Short mmCIF file of C-alpha atoms in Angstrom, two decimals:
data_model
loop_
_atom_site.label_atom_id
_atom_site.label_comp_id
_atom_site.label_asym_id
_atom_site.label_seq_id
_atom_site.Cartn_x
_atom_site.Cartn_y
_atom_site.Cartn_z
CA LEU N 1 40.28 0.10 5.26
CA ASP N 2 40.51 -2.72 7.72
CA LYS N 3 38.15 -5.66 7.54
CA VAL N 4 35.02 -5.17 9.55
CA PRO N 5 34.00 -8.00 11.86
CA PHE N 6 30.78 -9.65 10.77
CA GLU N 7 29.03 -8.92 14.08
CA LYS N 8 29.62 -5.17 13.65
CA LEU N 9 28.04 -4.93 10.16
CA PRO N 10 24.47 -4.35 11.27
CA GLN N 11 25.50 -1.39 13.40
CA ILE N 12 27.63 0.07 10.68
CA THR N 13 24.98 -0.51 8.07
CA ARG N 14 22.37 1.35 10.15
CA GLU N 15 24.56 4.45 9.92
CA ALA N 16 24.47 4.52 6.11
CA PHE N 17 22.39 7.06 4.16
CA VAL N 18 21.71 4.62 1.37
CA GLY N 19 22.56 0.99 0.59
CA PHE N 20 23.84 -0.04 -2.82
CA GLN N 21 22.62 -3.32 -4.39
CA VAL N 22 24.43 -2.95 -7.69
CA LEU N 23 24.97 -6.47 -9.12
CA GLN N 24 26.24 -6.89 -12.63
CA ASN N 25 24.30 -9.23 -14.99
CA VAL N 26 27.12 -11.75 -15.33
CA CYS N 27 25.18 -14.92 -14.62
CA PHE N 28 21.65 -16.19 -14.30
CA ASN N 29 21.84 -16.37 -10.55
CA HIS N 30 22.51 -12.68 -10.21
CA TYR N 31 19.74 -11.85 -12.67
CA SER N 32 17.05 -14.17 -11.34
CA ALA N 33 17.52 -14.10 -7.53
CA SER N 34 17.18 -11.65 -4.69
CA SER N 35 20.18 -10.91 -2.56
CA ASN N 36 20.81 -11.11 1.15
CA LYS N 37 22.43 -7.59 1.00
CA LEU N 38 19.06 -6.13 -0.05
CA PHE N 39 17.36 -7.64 2.98
CA GLU N 40 20.26 -6.56 5.28
CA TYR N 41 19.63 -2.97 4.22
CA ILE N 42 15.88 -3.34 4.86
CA MET N 43 16.52 -4.84 8.32
CA ALA N 44 18.82 -1.81 9.04
CA HIS N 45 16.16 0.64 7.79
CA VAL N 46 18.39 1.86 4.96
CA PRO N 47 16.78 2.80 1.64
CA VAL N 48 18.40 1.17 -1.32
CA ILE N 49 19.67 1.99 -4.84
CA ALA N 50 19.29 -1.41 -6.47
CA CYS N 51 19.72 -3.10 -9.79
CA ASP N 52 16.60 -3.59 -11.82
CA PHE N 53 16.87 -7.33 -12.01
CA PRO N 54 13.36 -8.89 -11.72
CA GLU N 55 13.24 -10.20 -8.14
CA ILE N 56 15.27 -7.37 -6.68
CA LYS N 57 13.21 -4.75 -8.50
CA ARG N 58 9.98 -6.42 -7.36
CA VAL N 59 10.98 -6.30 -3.72
CA VAL N 60 12.21 -2.68 -3.98
CA GLU N 61 9.23 -1.30 -5.88
CA GLU N 62 6.44 -3.39 -4.23
CA ASN N 63 7.62 -2.31 -0.82
CA GLU N 64 8.76 1.25 -1.86
CA VAL N 65 12.12 0.92 -0.05
CA GLY N 66 14.36 2.56 -2.67
CA ILE N 67 15.07 3.03 -6.37
CA ALA N 68 15.61 0.20 -8.89
CA THR N 69 17.63 1.27 -11.92
CA ASP N 70 20.07 -0.07 -14.50
CA THR N 71 23.15 -0.22 -12.34
CA HIS N 72 25.39 -1.04 -15.33
CA SER N 73 25.48 2.73 -15.74
CA SER N 74 27.28 4.93 -13.18
CA GLN N 75 25.16 7.85 -14.39
CA ASN N 76 22.01 5.97 -13.40
CA ILE N 77 23.36 5.27 -9.93
CA ALA N 78 24.42 8.92 -9.48
CA ALA N 79 20.99 10.07 -10.71
CA ALA N 80 19.21 7.82 -8.18
CA VAL N 81 21.40 9.10 -5.33
CA ASN N 82 20.82 12.72 -6.36
CA HIS N 83 17.09 12.07 -6.61
CA LEU N 84 17.06 10.97 -2.98
CA LEU N 85 19.13 13.91 -1.91
CA GLN N 86 16.83 16.26 -3.79
CA HIS N 87 13.61 14.69 -2.43
CA PRO N 88 14.05 14.18 1.35
CA GLU N 89 10.38 13.43 1.72
CA LEU N 90 10.74 10.51 -0.68
CA TYR N 91 13.86 9.32 1.22
CA ASP N 92 11.97 9.48 4.47
CA ARG N 93 9.00 7.53 3.00
CA TYR N 94 11.41 4.83 1.64
CA ARG N 95 13.18 4.67 5.10
CA ALA N 96 9.78 4.31 6.93
CA ASN N 97 8.69 1.62 4.46
CA THR N 98 11.73 -0.48 5.44
CA ARG N 99 10.06 -1.01 8.79
CA ARG N 100 6.99 -2.50 7.16
CA ALA N 101 9.02 -4.59 4.75
CA LYS N 102 11.15 -5.84 7.66
CA MET N 103 8.02 -7.50 9.00
CA ILE N 104 7.53 -9.34 5.74
CA TYR N 105 11.07 -10.39 4.90
CA ASN N 106 12.42 -12.04 7.99
CA TRP N 107 13.44 -15.49 9.02
CA GLN N 108 10.29 -16.12 11.11
CA ASN N 109 8.17 -15.73 8.00
CA GLU N 110 10.59 -17.26 5.49
CA LYS N 111 11.46 -20.39 7.42
CA GLN N 112 7.90 -21.70 7.10
CA LYS N 113 7.94 -21.17 3.37
CA LEU N 114 11.25 -23.09 3.21
CA LEU N 115 9.95 -25.96 5.36
CA ASN N 116 6.77 -26.13 3.11
CA VAL N 117 8.98 -26.48 0.01
CA TYR N 118 11.03 -29.21 1.65
CA ASN N 119 7.92 -31.02 2.87
CA THR N 120 6.20 -31.01 -0.61
CA LEU N 121 9.22 -32.45 -2.40
CA ASP N 122 8.55 -35.62 -4.37
CA ASP N 123 8.75 -38.82 -2.34
CA ASN N 124 11.55 -40.01 -4.56
CA VAL N 125 13.85 -37.49 -2.81
CA SER N 126 15.31 -39.23 0.15
CA PHE N 127 14.64 -37.50 3.36
CA ILE N 128 14.12 -39.28 6.67
CA GLY N 129 10.68 -38.17 7.65
CA LYS N 130 9.20 -34.66 7.44
CA ILE N 131 11.23 -31.60 8.16
CA GLN N 132 10.04 -30.23 11.50
CA PRO N 133 9.92 -26.48 12.27
CA GLN N 134 12.58 -26.60 14.94
CA MET N 135 14.91 -24.05 13.39
CA LYS N 136 15.34 -20.82 15.25
#
């Protein structure tokens, strides 16, 4: 397969039946963080089969946008895909829920949280003034 230009990824992702967020637990960062790929699937309205690492599982389950499972097992991944294929009403609900989740997990909401973190840093950290919300 040829490399896909970055700007075409959202269009191609929207055509997917399901997105796979199947990180391996090889480092603390994978285990403890959420992943951009998860949010790309949400923005594209694509339900996900995701690893059951704490932050990823929390987003998937709290927003009901897919299935979180132990993705170290190919049988678990296959079972999750088959579950969505056998329960189209569940798949449709997950897909619809991505629209709601998209309104929560987006840059307009997240940028203010980031700015708040920067602005509450200890004064010993050298910044020139306060960070202003000028990012777009």
